[in-house]
């Protein structure tokens, strides 16, 4: 059994836990965080296939009755209201309900975008972050700030949305180049 540490976060709007460990995703019980049977997975297309398969397997172990995903290139251009709209339209088309859980997998752009969508879809659904960059693990995935870019300015459209949980698995840092790891 992998060692997993837990930090409990209490905010004015909600409480959540941050779980830390190395290579624990495959054995972590998702039911500990959410009982949702509808899970929507938003992930950075630049993540290694093995990592994506590992997280999808983790999600599928919870046996959701509905599972779908949205893959995108995580860059500032795509951290937009237009990308948010595409995700929201897909959620609507697939009839995801208020009891759904969004799982984000990627760096800060991914956690910001997923958090924003979770804050506005059906006036707010749960979101859980699995951050994969050092900066996302210590900053972007915690604290509840979400946002997307306007055509002219960065992070001008946003909301505060505390996550249901954050899973910080240092295994995913191994996929980063030394340059990206040092940059955060």
Coordinates of C-alpha atoms in Angstrom, one line a residue:
X1 CA 0.0 0.0 0.0
X2 CA 1.4 3.4 -1.0
X3 CA 1.8 6.1 1.6
X4 CA -0.7 8.9 1.2
X5 CA -0.7 12.0 3.3
X6 CA -3.8 14.2 3.7
X7 CA -4.0 17.9 4.4
X8 CA -7.5 19.1 5.3
X9 CA -8.4 22.6 4.0
X10 CA -11.1 24.6 5.6
X11 CA -12.5 27.7 3.8
X12 CA -15.5 29.9 4.3
X13 CA -17.3 28.3 1.4
X14 CA -16.3 24.6 1.8
X15 CA -13.8 22.1 3.1
X16 CA -11.7 19.7 1.1
X17 CA -8.7 17.5 1.3
X18 CA -5.4 17.6 -0.5
X19 CA -3.9 14.1 -0.8
X20 CA -0.1 13.7 -1.4
X21 CA 1.9 10.7 -2.4
X22 CA 3.9 9.0 -5.2
X23 CA 2.3 6.7 -7.7
X24 CA -0.9 6.3 -5.5
X25 CA -3.6 7.1 -8.1
X26 CA -4.2 3.6 -9.2
X27 CA -5.0 2.5 -5.7
X28 CA -6.8 5.6 -4.4
X29 CA -10.5 5.1 -3.7
X30 CA -12.4 7.8 -5.6
X31 CA -15.5 7.1 -3.5
X32 CA -13.5 8.7 -0.6
X33 CA -14.0 12.0 -2.5
X34 CA -17.3 11.8 -4.4
X35 CA -20.2 9.4 -4.8
X36 CA -20.9 10.8 -8.3
X37 CA -21.8 8.3 -10.9
X38 CA -21.3 10.8 -13.7
X39 CA -17.6 11.7 -14.3
X40 CA -16.3 14.1 -17.0
X41 CA -12.5 14.0 -17.5
X42 CA -10.8 17.2 -18.9
X43 CA -7.2 16.6 -19.7
X44 CA -4.1 18.1 -21.4
X45 CA -3.5 16.3 -24.7
X46 CA 0.3 16.7 -24.1
X47 CA 0.2 14.3 -21.2
X48 CA 1.9 10.9 -21.9
X49 CA -0.5 8.2 -23.0
X50 CA 0.5 6.0 -20.1
X51 CA -0.4 8.7 -17.6
X52 CA -3.8 9.3 -19.3
X53 CA -4.5 5.5 -19.2
X54 CA -3.6 5.4 -15.5
X55 CA -6.0 8.2 -14.6
X56 CA -8.8 6.8 -16.8
X57 CA -8.4 3.4 -15.1
X58 CA -8.6 5.1 -11.7
X59 CA -11.8 6.8 -12.7
X60 CA -13.3 3.7 -14.2
X61 CA -12.7 1.7 -11.1
X62 CA -15.3 3.8 -9.4
X63 CA -17.8 2.4 -11.9
X64 CA -19.4 5.6 -13.1
X65 CA -22.7 5.1 -15.0
X66 CA -21.6 7.9 -17.3
X67 CA -18.1 8.7 -18.3
X68 CA -16.8 11.0 -21.0
X69 CA -13.8 13.3 -21.6
X70 CA -12.6 16.4 -23.3
X71 CA -9.0 16.5 -24.6
X72 CA -7.4 19.9 -25.5
X73 CA -4.0 21.5 -26.1
X74 CA -3.4 23.3 -22.8
X75 CA -2.1 26.7 -23.9
X76 CA -3.2 30.3 -23.2
X77 CA -5.1 30.5 -26.5
X78 CA -7.3 27.6 -25.5
X79 CA -7.8 28.8 -21.9
X80 CA -10.7 30.7 -23.2
X81 CA -14.5 31.3 -23.0
X82 CA -14.7 29.5 -26.4
X83 CA -13.1 26.3 -25.1
X84 CA -15.3 26.6 -22.0
X85 CA -18.3 26.8 -24.2
X86 CA -17.3 23.7 -26.1
X87 CA -17.0 21.7 -22.9
X88 CA -20.3 23.0 -21.6
X89 CA -22.1 22.2 -24.8
X90 CA -20.6 18.6 -24.6
X91 CA -21.8 18.3 -21.0
X92 CA -25.3 19.5 -22.1
X93 CA -25.4 17.2 -25.1
X94 CA -24.4 14.2 -22.9
X95 CA -27.0 15.3 -20.2
X96 CA -24.5 15.5 -17.4
X97 CA -26.4 16.4 -14.2
X98 CA -25.8 18.5 -11.1
X99 CA -24.5 15.4 -9.4
X100 CA -21.6 15.2 -11.9
X101 CA -17.9 15.4 -11.1
X102 CA -15.3 17.0 -13.3
X103 CA -11.8 15.6 -13.0
X104 CA -9.0 17.8 -14.3
X105 CA -5.7 16.3 -15.3
X106 CA -2.9 18.6 -16.3
X107 CA -1.1 21.8 -15.3
X108 CA -2.5 25.2 -14.2
X109 CA -4.3 25.9 -17.5
X110 CA -6.2 22.7 -17.2
X111 CA -7.1 23.2 -13.6
X112 CA -8.2 26.8 -14.2
X113 CA -10.4 25.8 -17.2
X114 CA -11.9 22.8 -15.5
X115 CA -12.6 24.8 -12.3
X116 CA -14.2 27.5 -14.3
X117 CA -16.5 25.1 -16.2
X118 CA -17.4 23.4 -12.9
X119 CA -18.3 26.8 -11.4
X120 CA -20.7 27.8 -14.1
X121 CA -22.2 24.5 -15.5
X122 CA -25.7 24.1 -13.9
X123 CA -24.7 26.9 -11.5
X124 CA -21.9 24.7 -10.1
X125 CA -20.9 21.0 -10.0
X126 CA -18.0 19.3 -8.2
X127 CA -14.5 19.4 -9.5
X128 CA -11.4 17.4 -8.5
X129 CA -7.9 18.3 -9.7
X130 CA -5.0 16.0 -10.4
X131 CA -2.3 18.6 -11.1
X132 CA 0.8 17.4 -13.1
X133 CA 3.2 20.4 -12.9
X134 CA 5.0 21.6 -9.8
X135 CA 3.3 25.1 -10.0
X136 CA -0.1 23.5 -10.4
X137 CA 0.5 21.2 -7.5
X138 CA 1.4 24.1 -5.1
X139 CA -0.7 26.9 -6.5
X140 CA -3.2 26.6 -9.4
X141 CA -5.1 23.5 -8.1
X142 CA -5.6 24.8 -4.6
X143 CA -7.3 27.9 -3.2
X144 CA -10.3 27.9 -5.5
X145 CA -9.3 30.5 -8.0
X146 CA -10.5 29.6 -11.5
X147 CA -10.4 31.7 -14.7
X148 CA -10.2 31.9 -18.4
X149 CA -8.8 34.5 -20.7
X150 CA -10.7 37.2 -22.5
X151 CA -9.6 38.2 -26.0
X152 CA -7.4 41.0 -24.6
X153 CA -6.5 40.0 -21.0
X154 CA -5.4 37.0 -19.0
X155 CA -7.7 35.5 -16.3
X156 CA -10.4 38.2 -16.7
X157 CA -13.3 35.8 -16.6
X158 CA -13.5 33.6 -13.5
X159 CA -15.0 32.5 -10.3
X160 CA -14.0 31.0 -7.0
X161 CA -14.7 27.3 -6.9
X162 CA -13.2 25.2 -4.2
X163 CA -12.4 21.7 -5.4
X164 CA -13.9 18.5 -3.9
X165 CA -10.3 17.3 -3.5
X166 CA -6.8 17.7 -5.0
X167 CA -4.7 14.6 -5.7
X168 CA -1.0 15.4 -5.8
X169 CA 0.7 12.4 -7.2
X170 CA 4.4 13.2 -7.7
X171 CA 4.6 10.3 -10.2
X172 CA 3.3 12.7 -12.8
X173 CA 6.2 15.1 -12.4
X174 CA 8.4 12.5 -14.0
X175 CA 6.8 13.3 -17.3
X176 CA 8.2 16.8 -17.2
X177 CA 11.5 17.9 -18.8
X178 CA 14.1 19.4 -16.4
X179 CA 13.3 22.8 -17.9
X180 CA 9.5 22.5 -17.2
X181 CA 10.1 21.1 -13.7
X182 CA 12.4 24.1 -12.9
X183 CA 9.9 26.5 -14.4
X184 CA 7.1 25.2 -12.1

